[in-house]
Tab-separated table of C-alpha atoms in Angstrom:
chain	number	residue	atom	x	y	z
A	200	UNK	CA	-0.354	27.587	11.335
A	201	UNK	CA	1.506	29.879	9.005
A	202	UNK	CA	-1.709	31.901	8.640
A	203	UNK	CA	-1.871	32.386	12.367
A	204	UNK	CA	1.666	33.754	12.477
A	205	UNK	CA	0.945	36.055	9.575
A	206	UNK	CA	-2.184	37.486	11.142
A	207	UNK	CA	-0.335	38.340	14.312
A	208	UNK	CA	2.358	40.034	12.276
A	209	UNK	CA	-0.215	42.000	10.307
A	210	UNK	CA	-1.944	43.204	13.442
A	211	UNK	CA	1.368	44.257	14.952
A	212	UNK	CA	2.376	46.073	11.810
A	213	UNK	CA	-0.987	47.719	11.373
A	214	UNK	CA	-0.576	49.099	14.865
A	215	UNK	CA	2.867	50.400	13.967
A	216	UNK	CA	1.851	51.441	10.455
A	217	UNK	CA	2.228	55.169	10.800
A	218	UNK	CA	5.343	54.856	12.905
A	219	UNK	CA	7.124	53.084	10.085
A	220	UNK	CA	7.362	56.284	8.121
A	221	UNK	CA	9.465	57.872	10.823
A	222	UNK	CA	11.900	55.000	11.058
A	223	UNK	CA	13.724	55.009	7.735
A	224	UNK	CA	16.449	52.799	9.181
A	225	UNK	CA	14.030	49.885	9.141
A	226	UNK	CA	13.170	50.646	5.549
A	227	UNK	CA	16.850	50.305	4.596
A	228	UNK	CA	16.568	52.540	1.563
A	229	UNK	CA	13.063	51.417	0.682
A	230	UNK	CA	11.101	54.103	2.536
A	231	UNK	CA	8.976	54.771	-0.559
A	232	UNK	CA	8.706	51.271	-1.875
A	233	UNK	CA	7.624	47.683	-1.492
A	234	UNK	CA	10.015	45.033	-0.258
A	235	UNK	CA	9.521	41.458	-1.489
A	236	UNK	CA	11.069	38.768	0.711
A	237	UNK	CA	12.372	35.308	-0.110
A	238	UNK	CA	10.896	33.859	3.095
A	239	UNK	CA	7.598	34.208	4.957
A	240	UNK	CA	7.121	36.822	7.670
A	241	UNK	CA	9.507	39.284	6.016
A	242	UNK	CA	12.536	37.047	6.544
A	243	UNK	CA	15.465	36.204	4.338
A	244	UNK	CA	16.854	38.218	1.469
A	245	UNK	CA	14.685	40.918	-0.102
A	246	UNK	CA	14.355	43.262	-3.059
A	247	UNK	CA	12.922	46.802	-3.074
A	248	UNK	CA	10.504	48.131	-5.699
A	249	UNK	CA	9.676	51.827	-5.834
A	250	UNK	CA	7.862	51.816	-9.165
A	251	UNK	CA	5.612	49.250	-10.808
A	252	UNK	CA	7.004	46.330	-12.807
A	253	UNK	CA	5.513	44.422	-15.732
A	254	UNK	CA	7.682	41.412	-14.968
A	255	UNK	CA	10.068	40.552	-12.146
A	256	UNK	CA	12.096	38.292	-14.484
A	257	UNK	CA	15.813	39.055	-14.299
A	258	UNK	CA	15.547	40.613	-10.826
A	259	UNK	CA	17.271	38.946	-7.880
A	260	UNK	CA	16.965	39.253	-4.095
A	261	UNK	CA	19.818	41.521	-3.134
A	262	UNK	CA	20.049	41.960	0.636
A	263	UNK	CA	21.970	39.575	2.874
A	264	UNK	CA	20.105	36.492	4.057
A	265	UNK	CA	18.529	33.278	2.836
A	266	UNK	CA	17.771	33.427	-0.854
A	267	UNK	CA	20.252	36.198	-1.642
A	268	UNK	CA	21.027	36.133	-5.356
A	269	UNK	CA	17.959	34.025	-6.150
A	270	UNK	CA	15.424	35.285	-8.740
A	271	UNK	CA	12.530	37.393	-7.446
A	272	UNK	CA	9.983	36.181	-10.005
A	273	UNK	CA	7.752	33.385	-8.720
A	274	UNK	CA	9.987	33.149	-5.682
A	275	UNK	CA	8.714	35.644	-3.053
A	276	UNK	CA	6.921	34.527	0.109
A	277	UNK	CA	6.118	37.794	1.849
A	278	UNK	CA	6.107	41.563	1.404
A	279	UNK	CA	6.199	44.826	3.319
A	280	UNK	CA	4.848	48.101	1.985
A	281	UNK	CA	6.905	50.947	3.448
A	282	UNK	CA	4.916	53.696	1.791
A	283	UNK	CA	2.418	55.455	4.026
A	284	UNK	CA	1.572	59.144	3.876
A	285	UNK	CA	4.792	61.087	3.560
A	286	UNK	CA	5.018	62.339	0.018
A	287	UNK	CA	2.023	60.258	-0.970
A	288	UNK	CA	-1.118	59.100	0.739
A	289	UNK	CA	-1.364	55.475	1.807
A	290	UNK	CA	-0.577	53.721	-1.509
A	291	UNK	CA	-1.573	50.051	-1.779
A	292	UNK	CA	0.931	47.693	-3.425
A	293	UNK	CA	-0.664	45.105	-5.735
A	294	UNK	CA	1.332	42.018	-6.680
A	295	UNK	CA	0.061	39.969	-9.641
A	296	UNK	CA	0.132	36.251	-10.404
A	297	UNK	CA	1.009	36.908	-14.046
A	298	UNK	CA	3.325	39.127	-16.016
A	299	UNK	CA	1.709	42.207	-17.560
A	300	UNK	CA	-0.577	42.557	-14.503
A	301	UNK	CA	-2.686	39.480	-15.257
A	302	UNK	CA	-4.535	36.971	-13.106
A	303	UNK	CA	-5.310	37.233	-9.425
A	304	UNK	CA	-3.322	39.399	-7.006
A	305	UNK	CA	-2.318	40.171	-3.428
A	306	UNK	CA	-2.775	43.668	-1.995
A	307	UNK	CA	-0.348	44.955	0.629
A	308	UNK	CA	-1.751	48.075	2.266
A	309	UNK	CA	0.345	51.102	3.130
A	310	UNK	CA	2.575	50.627	6.146
A	311	UNK	CA	1.730	46.925	6.546
A	312	UNK	CA	3.279	43.547	5.848
A	313	UNK	CA	1.750	40.251	4.750
A	314	UNK	CA	2.698	36.804	3.679
A	315	UNK	CA	1.792	36.389	0.024
A	316	UNK	CA	-1.085	33.987	-0.477
A	317	UNK	CA	-2.535	34.283	-3.969
A	318	UNK	CA	0.901	35.020	-5.420
A	319	UNK	CA	3.059	32.971	-3.026
A	320	UNK	CA	5.991	31.848	-5.165
A	321	UNK	CA	3.855	33.042	-8.075
A	322	UNK	CA	4.666	36.759	-8.051
A	323	UNK	CA	5.132	38.144	-11.555
A	324	UNK	CA	4.306	41.869	-11.724
A	325	UNK	CA	3.477	44.905	-9.581
A	326	UNK	CA	1.409	48.062	-9.601
A	327	UNK	CA	0.322	50.650	-7.046
A	328	UNK	CA	-3.221	51.718	-6.196
A	329	UNK	CA	-3.147	55.292	-4.969
B	22	UNK	CA	-8.768	31.697	12.708
B	23	UNK	CA	-9.849	28.158	11.855
B	24	UNK	CA	-13.000	29.481	10.245
B	25	UNK	CA	-10.958	31.840	8.110
B	26	UNK	CA	-8.960	29.145	6.393
B	27	UNK	CA	-9.807	25.818	4.905
B	28	UNK	CA	-8.765	23.139	7.300
B	29	UNK	CA	-8.067	20.370	4.857
B	30	UNK	CA	-8.153	19.288	1.252
B	31	UNK	CA	-11.515	17.662	1.802
B	32	UNK	CA	-13.083	21.031	2.447
B	33	UNK	CA	-11.729	22.475	-0.743
B	34	UNK	CA	-12.815	19.519	-2.820
B	35	UNK	CA	-16.200	19.608	-1.176
B	36	UNK	CA	-16.585	23.250	-2.095
B	37	UNK	CA	-15.505	22.514	-5.645
B	38	UNK	CA	-17.987	19.689	-5.882
B	39	UNK	CA	-20.744	21.993	-4.719
B	40	UNK	CA	-19.629	24.605	-7.224
B	41	UNK	CA	-19.783	22.065	-10.007
B	42	UNK	CA	-23.272	21.055	-8.943
B	43	UNK	CA	-24.272	24.683	-9.102
B	44	UNK	CA	-22.786	24.928	-12.559
B	45	UNK	CA	-24.601	21.817	-13.730
B	46	UNK	CA	-27.912	23.101	-12.506
B	47	UNK	CA	-27.253	26.674	-13.575
B	48	UNK	CA	-30.291	27.145	-15.805
B	49	UNK	CA	-32.730	25.819	-13.227
B	50	UNK	CA	-31.079	27.337	-10.168
B	51	UNK	CA	-33.501	29.956	-8.836
B	52	UNK	CA	-30.624	31.855	-7.202
B	53	UNK	CA	-28.924	32.220	-10.556
B	54	UNK	CA	-31.997	33.598	-12.308
B	55	UNK	CA	-32.546	36.380	-9.801
B	56	UNK	CA	-28.884	37.077	-9.036
B	57	UNK	CA	-26.862	39.064	-11.524
B	58	UNK	CA	-27.916	37.425	-14.752
B	59	UNK	CA	-26.578	40.220	-16.955
B	60	UNK	CA	-23.047	39.523	-15.801
B	61	UNK	CA	-23.419	35.764	-15.684
B	62	UNK	CA	-24.702	35.586	-19.240
B	63	UNK	CA	-22.129	37.998	-20.594
B	64	UNK	CA	-21.740	37.658	-24.358
B	65	UNK	CA	-18.442	36.127	-25.350
B	66	UNK	CA	-17.279	39.250	-27.215
B	67	UNK	CA	-17.616	41.624	-24.275
B	68	UNK	CA	-14.449	42.664	-22.412
B	69	UNK	CA	-14.303	41.196	-18.932
B	70	UNK	CA	-13.619	44.536	-17.170
B	71	UNK	CA	-17.259	44.915	-16.033
B	72	UNK	CA	-17.785	41.336	-14.846
B	73	UNK	CA	-18.593	41.284	-11.163
B	74	UNK	CA	-17.557	38.462	-8.826
B	75	UNK	CA	-19.581	37.707	-5.682
B	76	UNK	CA	-16.602	38.311	-3.391
B	77	UNK	CA	-16.330	41.890	-4.642
B	78	UNK	CA	-18.996	42.741	-2.067
B	79	UNK	CA	-16.312	42.033	0.532
B	80	UNK	CA	-13.263	43.434	-1.261
B	81	UNK	CA	-12.329	47.103	-1.618
B	82	UNK	CA	-12.536	48.310	-5.199
B	83	UNK	CA	-9.930	50.816	-6.341
B	84	UNK	CA	-12.640	53.480	-6.030
B	85	UNK	CA	-13.325	52.378	-2.441
B	86	UNK	CA	-9.616	52.619	-1.631
B	87	UNK	CA	-9.466	56.107	-3.142
B	88	UNK	CA	-12.508	57.193	-1.132
B	89	UNK	CA	-10.978	56.040	2.137
B	90	UNK	CA	-7.516	57.442	1.407
B	91	UNK	CA	-8.882	60.794	0.239
B	92	UNK	CA	-10.830	61.110	3.482
B	93	UNK	CA	-7.773	60.245	5.586
B	94	UNK	CA	-5.739	62.858	3.723
B	95	UNK	CA	-8.471	65.464	4.266
B	96	UNK	CA	-8.593	64.638	7.966
B	97	UNK	CA	-4.805	64.702	8.264
B	98	UNK	CA	-4.664	68.159	6.667
B	99	UNK	CA	-7.516	69.404	8.839
B	100	UNK	CA	-5.681	68.167	11.946
B	101	UNK	CA	-2.447	69.826	10.777
B	102	UNK	CA	-4.183	73.195	10.696
B	103	UNK	CA	-4.675	72.933	14.463
B	104	UNK	CA	-0.885	73.019	14.752
B	105	UNK	CA	-0.404	75.660	12.037
B	106	UNK	CA	1.945	73.440	10.049
B	107	UNK	CA	1.711	72.668	6.370
B	108	UNK	CA	3.040	70.009	4.058
B	109	UNK	CA	2.434	69.502	0.344
B	110	UNK	CA	1.386	65.906	-0.213
B	111	UNK	CA	1.329	66.563	-3.946
B	112	UNK	CA	-1.447	66.015	-6.452
B	113	UNK	CA	-3.347	62.727	-6.523
B	114	UNK	CA	-1.534	60.167	-8.675
B	115	UNK	CA	-3.141	59.010	-11.925
B	116	UNK	CA	-4.992	55.683	-11.956
B	117	UNK	CA	-2.846	52.810	-13.166
B	118	UNK	CA	-2.873	49.068	-13.488
B	119	UNK	CA	-5.879	46.979	-14.603
B	120	UNK	CA	-9.206	48.844	-14.558
B	121	UNK	CA	-10.984	46.319	-12.336
B	122	UNK	CA	-10.529	43.026	-10.544
B	123	UNK	CA	-11.777	41.158	-13.612
B	124	UNK	CA	-10.102	43.333	-16.272
B	125	UNK	CA	-7.119	40.969	-16.710
B	126	UNK	CA	-8.029	38.177	-14.329
B	127	UNK	CA	-8.710	35.768	-17.189
B	128	UNK	CA	-6.086	37.277	-19.456
B	129	UNK	CA	-6.582	40.004	-22.064
B	130	UNK	CA	-10.201	40.329	-23.224
B	131	UNK	CA	-10.383	43.825	-24.689
B	132	UNK	CA	-10.115	43.771	-28.501
B	133	UNK	CA	-9.375	47.486	-28.730
B	134	UNK	CA	-6.512	47.234	-26.257
B	135	UNK	CA	-5.193	44.157	-28.073
B	136	UNK	CA	-5.046	46.137	-31.323
B	137	UNK	CA	-3.416	49.193	-29.782
B	138	UNK	CA	-1.303	48.135	-26.802
B	139	UNK	CA	-1.103	44.329	-27.040
B	140	UNK	CA	-0.572	42.976	-23.533
B	141	UNK	CA	0.758	46.326	-22.362
B	142	UNK	CA	-1.350	48.752	-20.342
B	143	UNK	CA	-0.974	51.893	-22.426
B	144	UNK	CA	-1.498	55.021	-20.345
B	145	UNK	CA	-2.222	52.870	-17.276
B	146	UNK	CA	1.231	51.237	-17.368
B	147	UNK	CA	2.635	51.908	-13.871
B	148	UNK	CA	6.128	52.195	-15.335
B	149	UNK	CA	5.031	55.370	-17.116
B	150	UNK	CA	3.897	56.833	-13.769
B	151	UNK	CA	7.014	56.586	-11.611
B	152	UNK	CA	6.688	57.535	-7.964
B	153	UNK	CA	7.635	61.216	-7.833
B	154	UNK	CA	10.512	62.278	-5.616
B	155	UNK	CA	8.936	64.538	-3.022
B	156	UNK	CA	10.486	66.242	-0.061
B	157	UNK	CA	9.220	64.362	2.981
B	158	UNK	CA	7.878	66.406	5.902
B	159	UNK	CA	10.487	67.360	8.466
B	160	UNK	CA	10.772	69.187	11.785
B	161	UNK	CA	7.472	70.293	13.325
B	162	UNK	CA	5.489	69.119	10.294
B	163	UNK	CA	6.856	65.582	10.635
B	164	UNK	CA	6.088	65.526	14.361
B	165	UNK	CA	2.550	66.745	13.726
B	166	UNK	CA	1.900	64.322	10.873
B	167	UNK	CA	3.575	61.216	12.256
B	168	UNK	CA	3.830	61.856	15.987
B	169	UNK	CA	6.912	61.227	18.057
B	170	UNK	CA	8.316	58.476	20.237
B	171	UNK	CA	7.455	60.511	23.351
B	172	UNK	CA	4.346	62.652	23.918
B	173	UNK	CA	4.997	65.904	22.067
B	174	UNK	CA	3.572	69.407	21.809
B	175	UNK	CA	3.766	71.623	18.763
B	176	UNK	CA	2.832	75.301	18.970
B	177	UNK	CA	1.467	74.614	22.437
B	178	UNK	CA	-0.910	71.839	21.417
B	179	UNK	CA	-0.451	68.180	22.303
B	180	UNK	CA	0.182	65.977	19.238
B	181	UNK	CA	-2.132	62.934	19.028
B	182	UNK	CA	-0.704	59.422	19.193
B	183	UNK	CA	0.967	58.608	15.869
B	184	UNK	CA	0.296	62.183	14.810
B	185	UNK	CA	-2.436	63.582	12.616
B	186	UNK	CA	-2.091	60.647	10.218
B	187	UNK	CA	-2.685	58.296	13.128
B	188	UNK	CA	-5.701	60.323	14.200
B	189	UNK	CA	-7.088	60.231	10.644
B	190	UNK	CA	-6.545	56.485	10.419
B	191	UNK	CA	-8.312	55.896	13.711
B	192	UNK	CA	-11.253	58.014	12.598
B	193	UNK	CA	-11.748	56.184	9.297
B	194	UNK	CA	-10.273	52.743	9.789
B	195	UNK	CA	-11.065	52.426	13.490
B	196	UNK	CA	-9.656	49.321	15.101
B	197	UNK	CA	-9.753	47.446	11.803
B	198	UNK	CA	-7.368	47.729	8.916
B	199	UNK	CA	-7.241	49.733	5.745
B	200	UNK	CA	-8.259	47.917	2.579
B	201	UNK	CA	-9.317	44.397	1.706
B	202	UNK	CA	-9.157	41.820	4.485
B	203	UNK	CA	-6.870	38.812	4.277
B	204	UNK	CA	-9.910	36.547	4.298
B	205	UNK	CA	-11.654	38.165	1.332
B	206	UNK	CA	-8.386	38.324	-0.614
B	207	UNK	CA	-7.490	34.725	0.149
B	208	UNK	CA	-10.916	33.360	-0.807
B	209	UNK	CA	-10.789	35.391	-3.999
B	210	UNK	CA	-7.453	33.754	-4.818
B	211	UNK	CA	-8.731	30.334	-3.877
B	212	UNK	CA	-11.618	30.484	-6.330
B	213	UNK	CA	-9.212	31.568	-9.063
B	214	UNK	CA	-6.781	28.733	-8.399
B	215	UNK	CA	-9.442	26.073	-7.879
B	216	UNK	CA	-11.461	26.909	-10.987
B	217	UNK	CA	-8.350	26.799	-13.167
B	218	UNK	CA	-8.551	23.040	-12.611
B	219	UNK	CA	-12.341	22.833	-13.094
B	220	UNK	CA	-12.939	20.285	-15.900
B	221	UNK	CA	-15.143	22.737	-17.802
B	222	UNK	CA	-12.491	25.423	-17.591
B	223	UNK	CA	-9.718	23.012	-18.580
B	224	UNK	CA	-11.819	21.979	-21.568
B	225	UNK	CA	-12.284	25.635	-22.498
B	226	UNK	CA	-8.516	26.205	-22.191
B	227	UNK	CA	-8.001	23.365	-24.674
B	228	UNK	CA	-10.526	24.849	-27.105
B	229	UNK	CA	-8.844	28.249	-26.845
B	230	UNK	CA	-5.424	26.613	-27.284
B	231	UNK	CA	-6.614	24.823	-30.458
B	232	UNK	CA	-8.007	28.088	-31.798
B	233	UNK	CA	-4.633	29.758	-31.233
B	234	UNK	CA	-2.831	26.792	-32.782
B	235	UNK	CA	-4.852	27.283	-35.985
B	236	UNK	CA	-3.093	30.629	-36.175
B	237	UNK	CA	0.279	28.990	-35.418
B	238	UNK	CA	0.503	30.275	-31.845
B	239	UNK	CA	1.229	27.617	-29.206
B	240	UNK	CA	0.081	28.385	-25.668
B	241	UNK	CA	-1.487	26.061	-23.080
B	242	UNK	CA	-3.896	28.626	-21.602
B	243	UNK	CA	-4.927	32.310	-21.793
B	244	UNK	CA	-2.647	33.328	-18.908
B	245	UNK	CA	0.478	31.717	-20.376
B	246	UNK	CA	0.292	33.999	-23.388
B	247	UNK	CA	0.566	37.082	-21.164
B	248	UNK	CA	3.777	35.624	-19.747
B	249	UNK	CA	5.457	35.299	-23.150
B	250	UNK	CA	8.936	36.763	-22.681
B	251	UNK	CA	8.722	38.443	-26.084
B	252	UNK	CA	5.862	40.616	-24.809
B	253	UNK	CA	7.729	42.088	-21.853
B	254	UNK	CA	9.486	45.042	-23.459
B	255	UNK	CA	8.819	48.691	-22.848
B	256	UNK	CA	6.512	48.881	-25.869
B	257	UNK	CA	4.333	46.293	-27.612
B	258	UNK	CA	6.066	44.452	-30.453
B	259	UNK	CA	4.235	43.884	-33.800
B	260	UNK	CA	4.054	40.143	-33.026
B	261	UNK	CA	2.507	40.962	-29.658
B	262	UNK	CA	-0.302	42.933	-31.314
B	263	UNK	CA	-0.952	40.025	-33.703
B	264	UNK	CA	-0.991	37.428	-30.928
B	265	UNK	CA	-3.093	39.600	-28.613
B	266	UNK	CA	-5.650	40.204	-31.357
B	267	UNK	CA	-5.819	36.461	-32.079
B	268	UNK	CA	-6.031	35.750	-28.349
B	269	UNK	CA	-9.084	37.992	-27.838
B	270	UNK	CA	-10.737	36.569	-30.990
B	271	UNK	CA	-10.143	33.014	-29.755
B	272	UNK	CA	-11.527	33.925	-26.329
B	273	UNK	CA	-14.664	35.214	-28.034
B	274	UNK	CA	-14.989	32.114	-30.193
B	275	UNK	CA	-14.507	29.635	-27.339
B	276	UNK	CA	-16.156	31.687	-24.547
B	277	UNK	CA	-13.273	30.615	-22.317
B	278	UNK	CA	-13.598	33.802	-20.273
B	279	UNK	CA	-17.324	33.353	-19.745
B	280	UNK	CA	-16.900	29.694	-18.829
B	281	UNK	CA	-14.135	30.454	-16.334
B	282	UNK	CA	-16.009	33.435	-14.910
B	283	UNK	CA	-19.225	31.453	-14.402
B	284	UNK	CA	-17.247	28.684	-12.699
B	285	UNK	CA	-15.739	31.282	-10.370
B	286	UNK	CA	-19.120	32.862	-9.603
B	287	UNK	CA	-20.479	29.479	-8.545
B	288	UNK	CA	-17.346	28.636	-6.578
B	289	UNK	CA	-17.317	31.994	-4.796
B	290	UNK	CA	-20.972	31.657	-3.819
B	291	UNK	CA	-20.068	28.375	-2.139
B	292	UNK	CA	-17.074	29.959	-0.406
B	293	UNK	CA	-19.241	32.844	0.800
B	294	UNK	CA	-21.793	30.437	2.242
B	295	UNK	CA	-19.065	28.485	3.995
B	296	UNK	CA	-17.543	31.640	5.491
B	297	UNK	CA	-20.755	33.561	6.058
B	298	UNK	CA	-20.095	34.644	9.623
B	299	UNK	CA	-16.538	35.866	9.145
B	300	UNK	CA	-17.446	37.556	5.874
B	301	UNK	CA	-20.374	39.377	7.467
B	302	UNK	CA	-17.881	41.083	9.775
B	303	UNK	CA	-15.652	41.882	6.788
B	304	UNK	CA	-18.530	43.523	4.933
B	305	UNK	CA	-19.611	45.452	8.006
B	306	UNK	CA	-16.114	46.862	8.454
B	307	UNK	CA	-15.964	47.885	4.817
B	308	UNK	CA	-19.370	49.533	5.030
B	309	UNK	CA	-18.438	51.418	8.211
B	310	UNK	CA	-15.145	52.649	6.790
B	311	UNK	CA	-16.737	53.848	3.567
B	312	UNK	CA	-19.536	55.567	5.476
B	313	UNK	CA	-16.992	57.328	7.706
B	314	UNK	CA	-14.966	58.350	4.661
B	315	UNK	CA	-17.979	59.689	2.765
B	316	UNK	CA	-18.993	61.742	5.777
B	317	UNK	CA	-15.633	63.572	5.562
B	318	UNK	CA	-15.554	64.599	1.905
């Protein structure tokens, strides 16, 4: 059931993908980054990552909402990639199961959002594919 | 959507059972002998970066993603010329992260990297390639690139819906989406998770763990060692180099990577068969997008 909800969200976001770049208010200071969320469907507290990370350990969800103050590592349920084509061209965010970019991963394409599947509550590190 | 996900545990276990059967009959399986035997019989010493998983036919490689994105950028810039606006998107960013889907999937397997960068990524470490601060497009350029809330004209020409970037996306991506589908990604994760519990793989983990223990390093499996908190600094520590070198040597001795990889190949073949119809559409979309992109550049 959760999958169904996610797919609808992805379709909606894909349709709005390019528009996201012109609405920095929705990015809340993360216009050139990836936001990881404590809850599914981009709900709850979140944390913004502009650059890659070898290990989310020590990071906490910072924005207001469920999960605020909780650790990011192995604790994220969904993500939104705010980067699109302004300043860079459609970068893909890649979230890894293991620290040091090991194991399987989830890709979040530019200007889209997804629930994490392969790294659901198992998110450890991040890179970008440009 | 039901076909895109596994309905119940029984389905997963059934797939695993089939995968195990495939594994058992590997040497006599005609499909295995005419498939990709070079990869499937990879020597234990070889780094895993070149190993190819069956689901890669349905996933976008980094090169595929670059091809599609380069074409969309070219089309966006071409469209912008119609409006006589310019914007500097900057130079292409350097490649970073693991070199392929299998580079670090089973942990570190490259002896040279172990000796030089431990579990770090060296010049592919994304932290050494921070996202550059660039001036975003503004004014007419922003309207042309991204479009506007209401229909807009720039220099007397109507701006397409969602701007030139939207036009470029529609031309390459069509009604689909950019990059690997949820289905292909999810199945690829499922085979990884399921085969971690495959009895052959678990046995190989134990053999690798014993090999490491002989060198006084205690880790349950080849992924746990990458997670060692002591190996998370900005640069590799001397201990990290020692452990990484031992890790790759123990992987070679126990063939844990080969055993896990072969289990995944078998498992993925079963998943592909079970999802044949949905995956055919996934592959068609990928093929169409890449063909459209190659026609641009």
